[in-house]
Short mmCIF file of C-alpha atoms and ligand atoms in Angstrom, two decimals:
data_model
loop_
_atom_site.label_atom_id
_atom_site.label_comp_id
_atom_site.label_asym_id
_atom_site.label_seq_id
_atom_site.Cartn_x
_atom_site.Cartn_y
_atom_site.Cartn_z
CA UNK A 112 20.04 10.30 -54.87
CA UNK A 113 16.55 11.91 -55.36
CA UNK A 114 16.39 10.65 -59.28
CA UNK A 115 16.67 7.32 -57.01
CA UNK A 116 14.13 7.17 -55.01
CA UNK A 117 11.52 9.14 -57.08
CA UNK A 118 11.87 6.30 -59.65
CA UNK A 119 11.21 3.48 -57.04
CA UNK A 120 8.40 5.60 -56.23
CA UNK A 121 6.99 5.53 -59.70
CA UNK A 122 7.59 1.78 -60.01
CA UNK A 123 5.97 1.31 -57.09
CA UNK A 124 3.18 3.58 -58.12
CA UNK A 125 2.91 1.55 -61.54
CA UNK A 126 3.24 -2.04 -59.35
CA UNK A 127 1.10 -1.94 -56.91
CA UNK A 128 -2.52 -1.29 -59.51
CA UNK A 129 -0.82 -4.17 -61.94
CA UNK A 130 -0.23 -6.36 -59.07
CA UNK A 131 -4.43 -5.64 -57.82
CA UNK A 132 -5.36 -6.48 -61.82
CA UNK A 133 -3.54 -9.53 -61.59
CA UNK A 134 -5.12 -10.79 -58.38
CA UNK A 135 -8.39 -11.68 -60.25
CA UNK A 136 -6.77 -13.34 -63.44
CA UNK A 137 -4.26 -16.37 -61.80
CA UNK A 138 -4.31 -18.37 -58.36
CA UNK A 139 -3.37 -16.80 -55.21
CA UNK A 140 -0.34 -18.83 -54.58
CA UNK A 141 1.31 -17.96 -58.36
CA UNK A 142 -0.20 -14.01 -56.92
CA UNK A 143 2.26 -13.92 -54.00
CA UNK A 144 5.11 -15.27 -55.97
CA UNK A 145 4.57 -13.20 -59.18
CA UNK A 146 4.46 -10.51 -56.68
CA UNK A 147 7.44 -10.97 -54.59
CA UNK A 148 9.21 -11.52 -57.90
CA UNK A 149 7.81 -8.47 -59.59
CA UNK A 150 8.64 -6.47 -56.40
CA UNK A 151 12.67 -7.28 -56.20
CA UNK A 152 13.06 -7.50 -60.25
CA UNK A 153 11.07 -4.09 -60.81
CA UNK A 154 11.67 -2.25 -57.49
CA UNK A 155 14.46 -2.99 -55.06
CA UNK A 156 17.33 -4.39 -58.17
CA UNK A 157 16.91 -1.50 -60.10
CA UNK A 158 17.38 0.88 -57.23
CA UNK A 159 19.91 -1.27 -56.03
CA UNK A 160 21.73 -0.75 -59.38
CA UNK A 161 20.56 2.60 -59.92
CA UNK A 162 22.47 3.21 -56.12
CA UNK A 163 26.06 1.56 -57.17
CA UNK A 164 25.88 3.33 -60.12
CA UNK A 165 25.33 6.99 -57.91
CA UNK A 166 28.52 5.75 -55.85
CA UNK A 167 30.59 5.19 -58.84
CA UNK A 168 29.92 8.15 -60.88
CA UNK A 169 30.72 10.15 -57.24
CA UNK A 170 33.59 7.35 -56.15
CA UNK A 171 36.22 10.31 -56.80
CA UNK A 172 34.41 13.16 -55.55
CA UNK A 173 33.61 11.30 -52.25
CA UNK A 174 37.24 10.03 -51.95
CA UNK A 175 39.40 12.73 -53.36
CA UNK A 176 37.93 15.81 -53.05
CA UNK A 177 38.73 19.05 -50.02
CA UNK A 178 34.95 18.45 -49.43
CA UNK A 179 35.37 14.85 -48.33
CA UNK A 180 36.73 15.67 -45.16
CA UNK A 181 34.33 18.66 -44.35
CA UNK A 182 31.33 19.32 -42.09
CA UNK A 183 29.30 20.95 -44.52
CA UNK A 184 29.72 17.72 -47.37
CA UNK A 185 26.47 15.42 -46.92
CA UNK A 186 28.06 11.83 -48.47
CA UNK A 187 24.66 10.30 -49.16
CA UNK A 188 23.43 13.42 -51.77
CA UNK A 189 27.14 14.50 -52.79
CA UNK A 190 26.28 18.06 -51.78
CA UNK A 191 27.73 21.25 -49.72
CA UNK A 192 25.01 21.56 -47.24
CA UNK A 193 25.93 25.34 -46.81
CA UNK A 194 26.13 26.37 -50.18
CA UNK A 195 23.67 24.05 -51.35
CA UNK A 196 25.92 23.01 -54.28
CA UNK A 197 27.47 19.76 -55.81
CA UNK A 198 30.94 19.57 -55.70
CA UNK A 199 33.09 18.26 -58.02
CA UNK A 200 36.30 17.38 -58.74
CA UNK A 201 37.60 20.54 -60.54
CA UNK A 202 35.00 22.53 -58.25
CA UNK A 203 34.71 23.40 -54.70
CA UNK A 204 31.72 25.83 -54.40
CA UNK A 205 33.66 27.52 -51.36
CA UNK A 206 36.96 27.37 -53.17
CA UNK A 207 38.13 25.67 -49.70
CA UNK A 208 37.43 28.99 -47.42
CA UNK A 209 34.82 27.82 -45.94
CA UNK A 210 36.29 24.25 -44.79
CA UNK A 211 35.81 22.83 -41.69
CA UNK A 212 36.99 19.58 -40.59
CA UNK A 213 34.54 16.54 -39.83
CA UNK A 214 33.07 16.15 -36.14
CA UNK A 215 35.71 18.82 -34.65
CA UNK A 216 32.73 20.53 -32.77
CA UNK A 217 31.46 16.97 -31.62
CA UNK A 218 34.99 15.78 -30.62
CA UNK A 219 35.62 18.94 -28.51
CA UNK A 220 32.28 18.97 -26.77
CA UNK A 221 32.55 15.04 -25.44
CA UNK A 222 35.81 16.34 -23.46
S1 SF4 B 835 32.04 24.36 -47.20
FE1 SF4 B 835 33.52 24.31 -48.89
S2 SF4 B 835 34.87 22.58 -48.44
FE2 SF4 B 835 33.01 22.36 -47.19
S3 SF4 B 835 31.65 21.03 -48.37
FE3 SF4 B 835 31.13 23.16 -48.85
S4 SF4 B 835 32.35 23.65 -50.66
FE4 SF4 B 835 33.23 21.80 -49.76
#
């Protein structure tokens, strides 16, 4: 997920300057267009892409794994928050000792 968004941050980086060099070559009305354009094509679709591609390569890890269903496993980086680890699916970096189910603390402190 970080590879993600520090790419959109170098596109953007690259963007924005080549967007402010093409302000004083062409009219301001092709500018906004070329530039909403530019912005989706070279920014948001890529990471888009780049972000379905992260969910497929980690579809069975997210769906099938011990870690799925614990309170430590942060879905959106595919990592044990406790040992700071990625799981996958031939490796559990607690070896499923550490396990705790999801939201059990929240459920029992609402009642
Ligand atoms: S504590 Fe163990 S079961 Fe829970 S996410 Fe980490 S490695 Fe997986």
């Amino acid at each position: 997920m970080g590879a993600i968004i520090f790419w959109t941050i170098i596109r953007i980086v690259i963007l924005i300057p080549s967007l402010w060099l093409l302000f004083d070559w062409m009219e301001y009305r092709y500018w906004w267009m070329i530039g909403i354009m530019s912005i989706y094509g070279i920014v948001l679709h890529p990471a888009y892409i780049q972000y379905r591609m992260f969910l497929d390569e980690n579809k069975e890890v997210l769906n099938n794994t011990l870690c799925a269903t614990c309170e430590h496993f942060d879905e959106t980086a595919v990592i044990c928050l406790k040992y700071d680890k990625h799981p996958t699916v031939d490796y559990l970096p607690c070896d499923g000792v550490e396990w705790e189910p999801k939201n059990n603390s929240r459920n029992n402190e609402e009642y």
